[in-house]
Tab-separated table of C-alpha atoms in Angstrom:
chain	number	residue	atom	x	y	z
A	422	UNK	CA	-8.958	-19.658	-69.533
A	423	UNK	CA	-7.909	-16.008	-69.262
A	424	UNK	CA	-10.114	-13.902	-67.120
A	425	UNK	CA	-10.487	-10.332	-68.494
A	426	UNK	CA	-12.316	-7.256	-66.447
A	427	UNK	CA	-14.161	-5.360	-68.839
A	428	UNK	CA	-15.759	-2.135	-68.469
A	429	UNK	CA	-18.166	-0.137	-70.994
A	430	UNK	CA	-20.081	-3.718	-71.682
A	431	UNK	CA	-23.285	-2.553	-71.428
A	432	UNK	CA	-24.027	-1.542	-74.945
A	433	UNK	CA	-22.045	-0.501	-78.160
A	434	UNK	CA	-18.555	-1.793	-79.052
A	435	UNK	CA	-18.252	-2.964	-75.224
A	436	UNK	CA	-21.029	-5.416	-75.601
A	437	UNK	CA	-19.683	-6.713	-79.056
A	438	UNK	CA	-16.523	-7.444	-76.918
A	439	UNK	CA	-18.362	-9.464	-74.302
A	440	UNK	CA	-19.987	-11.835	-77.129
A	441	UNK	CA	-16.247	-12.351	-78.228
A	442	UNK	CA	-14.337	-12.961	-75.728
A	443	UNK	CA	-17.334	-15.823	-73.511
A	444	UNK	CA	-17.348	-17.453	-77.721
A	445	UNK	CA	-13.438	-17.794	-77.205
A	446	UNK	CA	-13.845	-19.433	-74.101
A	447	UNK	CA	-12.686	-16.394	-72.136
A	448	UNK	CA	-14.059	-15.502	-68.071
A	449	UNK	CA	-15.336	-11.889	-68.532
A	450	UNK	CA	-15.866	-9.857	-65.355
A	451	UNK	CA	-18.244	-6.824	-66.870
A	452	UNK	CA	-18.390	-3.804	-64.637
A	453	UNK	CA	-21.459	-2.142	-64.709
A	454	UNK	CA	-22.884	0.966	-62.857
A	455	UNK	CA	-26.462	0.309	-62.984
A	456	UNK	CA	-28.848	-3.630	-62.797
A	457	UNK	CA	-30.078	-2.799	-66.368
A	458	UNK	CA	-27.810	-4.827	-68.691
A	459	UNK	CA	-27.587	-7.735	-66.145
A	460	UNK	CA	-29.697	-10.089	-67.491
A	461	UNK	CA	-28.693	-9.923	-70.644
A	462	UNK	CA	-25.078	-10.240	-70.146
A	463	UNK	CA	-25.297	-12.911	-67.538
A	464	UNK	CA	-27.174	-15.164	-69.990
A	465	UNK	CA	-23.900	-14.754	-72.401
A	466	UNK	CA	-22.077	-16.349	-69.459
A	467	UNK	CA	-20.939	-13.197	-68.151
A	468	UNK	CA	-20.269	-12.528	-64.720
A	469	UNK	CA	-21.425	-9.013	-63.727
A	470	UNK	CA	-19.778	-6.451	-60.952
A	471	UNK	CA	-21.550	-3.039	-60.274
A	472	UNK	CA	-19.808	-0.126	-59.677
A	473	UNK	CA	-18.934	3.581	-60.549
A	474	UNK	CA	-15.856	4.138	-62.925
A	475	UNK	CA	-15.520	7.505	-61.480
A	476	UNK	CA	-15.083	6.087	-57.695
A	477	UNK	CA	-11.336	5.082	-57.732
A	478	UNK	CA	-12.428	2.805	-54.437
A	479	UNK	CA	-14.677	1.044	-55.413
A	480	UNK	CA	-12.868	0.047	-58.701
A	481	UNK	CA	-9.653	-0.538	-56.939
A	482	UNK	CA	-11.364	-3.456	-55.025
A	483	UNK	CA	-13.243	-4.816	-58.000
A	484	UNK	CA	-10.207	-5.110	-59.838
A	485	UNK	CA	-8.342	-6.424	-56.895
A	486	UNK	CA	-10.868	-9.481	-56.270
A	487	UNK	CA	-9.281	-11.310	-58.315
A	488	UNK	CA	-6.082	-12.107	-60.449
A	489	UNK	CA	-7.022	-10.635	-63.826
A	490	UNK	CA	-4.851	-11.535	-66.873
A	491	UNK	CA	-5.655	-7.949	-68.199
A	492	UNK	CA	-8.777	-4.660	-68.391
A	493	UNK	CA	-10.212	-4.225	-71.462
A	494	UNK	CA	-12.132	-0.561	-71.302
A	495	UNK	CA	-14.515	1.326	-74.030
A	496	UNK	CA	-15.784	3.862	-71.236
A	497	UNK	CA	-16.535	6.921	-72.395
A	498	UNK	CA	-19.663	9.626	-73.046
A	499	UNK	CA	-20.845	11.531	-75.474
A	500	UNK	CA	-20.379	15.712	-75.359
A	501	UNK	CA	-23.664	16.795	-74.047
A	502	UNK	CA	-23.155	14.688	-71.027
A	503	UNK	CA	-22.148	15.967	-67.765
A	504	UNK	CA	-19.503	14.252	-65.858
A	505	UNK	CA	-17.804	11.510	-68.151
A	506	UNK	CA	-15.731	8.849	-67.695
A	507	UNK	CA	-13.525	9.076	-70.707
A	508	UNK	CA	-10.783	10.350	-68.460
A	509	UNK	CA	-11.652	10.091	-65.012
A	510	UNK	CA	-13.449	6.825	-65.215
A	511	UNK	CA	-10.237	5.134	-67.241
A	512	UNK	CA	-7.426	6.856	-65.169
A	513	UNK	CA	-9.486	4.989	-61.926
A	514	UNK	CA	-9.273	1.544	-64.164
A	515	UNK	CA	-5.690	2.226	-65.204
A	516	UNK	CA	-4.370	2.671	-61.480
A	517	UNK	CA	-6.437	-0.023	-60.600
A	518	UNK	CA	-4.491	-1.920	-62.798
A	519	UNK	CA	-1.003	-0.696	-61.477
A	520	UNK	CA	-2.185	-1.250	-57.743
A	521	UNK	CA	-3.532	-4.904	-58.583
A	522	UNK	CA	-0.621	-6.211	-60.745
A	523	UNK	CA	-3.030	-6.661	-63.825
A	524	UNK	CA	-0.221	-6.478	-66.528
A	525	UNK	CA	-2.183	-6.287	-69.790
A	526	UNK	CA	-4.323	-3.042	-70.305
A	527	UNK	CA	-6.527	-2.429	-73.521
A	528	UNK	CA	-8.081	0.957	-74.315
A	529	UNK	CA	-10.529	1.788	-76.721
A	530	UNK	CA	-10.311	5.590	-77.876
A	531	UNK	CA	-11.134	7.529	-80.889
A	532	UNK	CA	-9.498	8.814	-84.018
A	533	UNK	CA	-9.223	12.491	-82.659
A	534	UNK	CA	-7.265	12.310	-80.262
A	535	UNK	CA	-3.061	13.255	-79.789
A	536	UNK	CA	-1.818	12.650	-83.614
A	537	UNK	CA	-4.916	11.430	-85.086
A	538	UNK	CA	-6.434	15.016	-84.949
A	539	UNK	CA	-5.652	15.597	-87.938
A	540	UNK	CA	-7.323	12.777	-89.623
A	541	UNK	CA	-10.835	14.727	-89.026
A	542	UNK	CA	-12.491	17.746	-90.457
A	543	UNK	CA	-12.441	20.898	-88.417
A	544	UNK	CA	-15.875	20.316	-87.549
A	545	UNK	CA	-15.423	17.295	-86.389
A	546	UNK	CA	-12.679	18.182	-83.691
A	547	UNK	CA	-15.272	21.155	-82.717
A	548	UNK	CA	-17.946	18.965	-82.119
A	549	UNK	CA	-16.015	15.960	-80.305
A	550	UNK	CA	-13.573	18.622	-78.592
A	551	UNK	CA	-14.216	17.981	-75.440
A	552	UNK	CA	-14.639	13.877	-75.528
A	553	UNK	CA	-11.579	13.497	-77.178
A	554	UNK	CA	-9.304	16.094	-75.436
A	555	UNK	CA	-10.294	13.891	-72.478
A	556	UNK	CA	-10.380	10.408	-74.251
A	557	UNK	CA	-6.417	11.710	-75.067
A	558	UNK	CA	-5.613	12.242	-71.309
A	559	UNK	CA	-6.596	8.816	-70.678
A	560	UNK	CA	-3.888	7.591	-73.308
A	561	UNK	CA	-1.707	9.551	-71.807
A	562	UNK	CA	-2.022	8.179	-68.485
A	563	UNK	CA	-1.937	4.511	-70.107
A	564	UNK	CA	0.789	5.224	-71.622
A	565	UNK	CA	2.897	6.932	-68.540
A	566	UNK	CA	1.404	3.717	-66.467
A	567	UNK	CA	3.993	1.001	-67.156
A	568	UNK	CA	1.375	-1.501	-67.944
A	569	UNK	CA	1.569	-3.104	-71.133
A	570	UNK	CA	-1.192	-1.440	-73.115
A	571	UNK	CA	-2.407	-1.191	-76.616
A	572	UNK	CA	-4.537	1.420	-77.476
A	573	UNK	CA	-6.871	1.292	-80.261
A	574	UNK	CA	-8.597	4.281	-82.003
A	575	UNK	CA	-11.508	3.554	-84.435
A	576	UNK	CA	-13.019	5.691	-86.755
A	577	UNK	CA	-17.000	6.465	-86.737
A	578	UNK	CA	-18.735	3.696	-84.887
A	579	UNK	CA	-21.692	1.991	-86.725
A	580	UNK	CA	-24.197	-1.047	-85.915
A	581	UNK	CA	-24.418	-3.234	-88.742
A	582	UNK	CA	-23.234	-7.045	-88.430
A	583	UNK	CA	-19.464	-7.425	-88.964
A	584	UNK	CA	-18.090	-7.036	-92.395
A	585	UNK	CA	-14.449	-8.333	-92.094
A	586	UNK	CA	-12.544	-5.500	-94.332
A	587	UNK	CA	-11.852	-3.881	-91.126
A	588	UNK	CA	-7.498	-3.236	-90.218
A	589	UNK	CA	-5.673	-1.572	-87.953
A	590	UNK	CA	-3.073	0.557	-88.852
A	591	UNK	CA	-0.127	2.750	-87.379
A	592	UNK	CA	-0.952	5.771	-89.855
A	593	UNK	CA	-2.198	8.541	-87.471
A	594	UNK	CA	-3.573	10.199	-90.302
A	595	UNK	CA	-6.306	7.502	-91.490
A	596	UNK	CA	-9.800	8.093	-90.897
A	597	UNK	CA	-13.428	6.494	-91.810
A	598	UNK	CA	-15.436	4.239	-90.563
A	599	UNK	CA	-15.898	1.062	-89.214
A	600	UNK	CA	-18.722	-1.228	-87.820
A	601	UNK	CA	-18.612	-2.087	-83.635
A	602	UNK	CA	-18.591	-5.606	-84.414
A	603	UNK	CA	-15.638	-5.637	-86.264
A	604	UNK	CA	-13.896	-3.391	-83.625
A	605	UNK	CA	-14.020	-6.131	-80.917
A	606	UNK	CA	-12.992	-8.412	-83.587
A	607	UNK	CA	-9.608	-6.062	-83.457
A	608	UNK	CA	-9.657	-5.790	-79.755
A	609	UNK	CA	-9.882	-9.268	-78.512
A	610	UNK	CA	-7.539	-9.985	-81.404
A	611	UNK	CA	-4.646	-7.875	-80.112
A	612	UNK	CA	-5.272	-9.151	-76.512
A	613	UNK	CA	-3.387	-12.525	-77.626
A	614	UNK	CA	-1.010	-10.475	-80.109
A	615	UNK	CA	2.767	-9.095	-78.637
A	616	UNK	CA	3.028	-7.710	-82.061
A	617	UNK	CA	-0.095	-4.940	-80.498
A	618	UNK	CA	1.924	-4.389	-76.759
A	619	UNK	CA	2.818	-0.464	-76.448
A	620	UNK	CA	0.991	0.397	-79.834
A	621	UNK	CA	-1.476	2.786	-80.603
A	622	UNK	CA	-3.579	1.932	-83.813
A	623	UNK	CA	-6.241	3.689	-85.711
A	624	UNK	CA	-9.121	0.787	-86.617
A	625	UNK	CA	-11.251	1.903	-89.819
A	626	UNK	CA	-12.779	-0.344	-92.899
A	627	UNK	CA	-11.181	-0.197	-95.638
A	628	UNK	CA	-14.351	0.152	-97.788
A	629	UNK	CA	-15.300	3.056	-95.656
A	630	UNK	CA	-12.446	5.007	-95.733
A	631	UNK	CA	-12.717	9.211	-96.024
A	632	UNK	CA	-10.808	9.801	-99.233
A	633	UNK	CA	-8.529	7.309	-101.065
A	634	UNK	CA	-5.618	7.372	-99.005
A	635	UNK	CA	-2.642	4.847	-99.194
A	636	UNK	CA	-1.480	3.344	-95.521
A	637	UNK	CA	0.472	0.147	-94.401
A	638	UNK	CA	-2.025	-2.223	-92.421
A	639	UNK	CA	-1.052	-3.366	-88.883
A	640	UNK	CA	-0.794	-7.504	-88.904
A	641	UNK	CA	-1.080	-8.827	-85.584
């Protein structure tokens, strides 16, 4: 059984994580900041820790409790939110990591960010400036950790049920969409994959793709 902390499971492309990894016989740790998505998660199987991203304590002894086989994290806010955790919270999880010997680290970012600007429209980048130029500092910081990470970037997020055309590619220049399902189908996915340690990989659906570009997909 590999035990896996995993924070941003309250909703979106986090929860979609949690469902995978308890149906693959996983022990998920979820850290939460607030009682609201308890129930629900605990009835999944889920064992639930509350704390604050943004307090590096308080993380550093969640993650510390005990021996985790790796931190999968989809923290993040949206722009017209105050204080975020897209870099703060992740840097706190990343170090966490470090102190606590945790050698596998998963981060789920954006296509936006460091060489995947590109792949958006100008207006785009305006809008999500701020998000991503701190969703890229917490690649950075992954990536300067020494922890074995792969980082995954998808493309915009929606909510219908999984439709399995969805790839992961090495092309910093792809960009579409993708449903959240299918994004944790990539994540947990790469968590058992060496082919995805030290990569960074945009995640998009190939029937959703803006324009008609040609790429190589990412096998893992």
């Amino acid at each position: 059984m590999t035990k896996i902390f995993l924070a941003g499971a309250s909703r979106g492309v986090g929860r979609e994580i949690a469902k995978s990894l308890i149906t693959q016989g996983n022990h998920v740790v979820a850290l939460l900041r607030s009682e609201s998505a308890r129930p629900d998660l605990e009835a999944l199987g889920i064992t639930v820790a509350i704390g604050d991203a943004l307090d590096a304590d308080a993380i550093a002894s969640l993650v510390a409790k005990q021996p985790f086989d790796a931190i999968i994290s989809t923290l993040g806010g949206k722009p017209t939110d105050g204080e975020r955790a897209d870099f703060k919270g992740n840097r706190n999880l990343i170090d966490a990591a470090v102190k606590a010997g945790v050698k596998r680290f998963i981060l789920v970012s954006s296509i936006g960010t460091g060489d995947s600007a590109a792949a958006l429209p100008p207006q785009a980048l305006e809008t999500l400036g701020a998000v991503l130029a701190e969703k890229e500092q917490a690649e950075n910081h992954l990536t300067a950790s020494g922890l074995t990470y792969t980082i995954i970037r998808p493309g915009g997020l929606k909510s219908e049920p999984p439709k399995g055309s969805a790839v992961l590619t090495e092309n910093p220049n792809i960009a579409g969409s993708i449903h959240r399902a299918d994004v944790a189908h990539l994540v947990v996915s790469a968590l058992t994959s060496d082919r995805a340690n030290n990569k960074i990989l945009s995640a998009v659906d190939r029937t959703m793709l803006f324009g008609q570009p040609e790429f190589e997909d990412f096998a893992l």
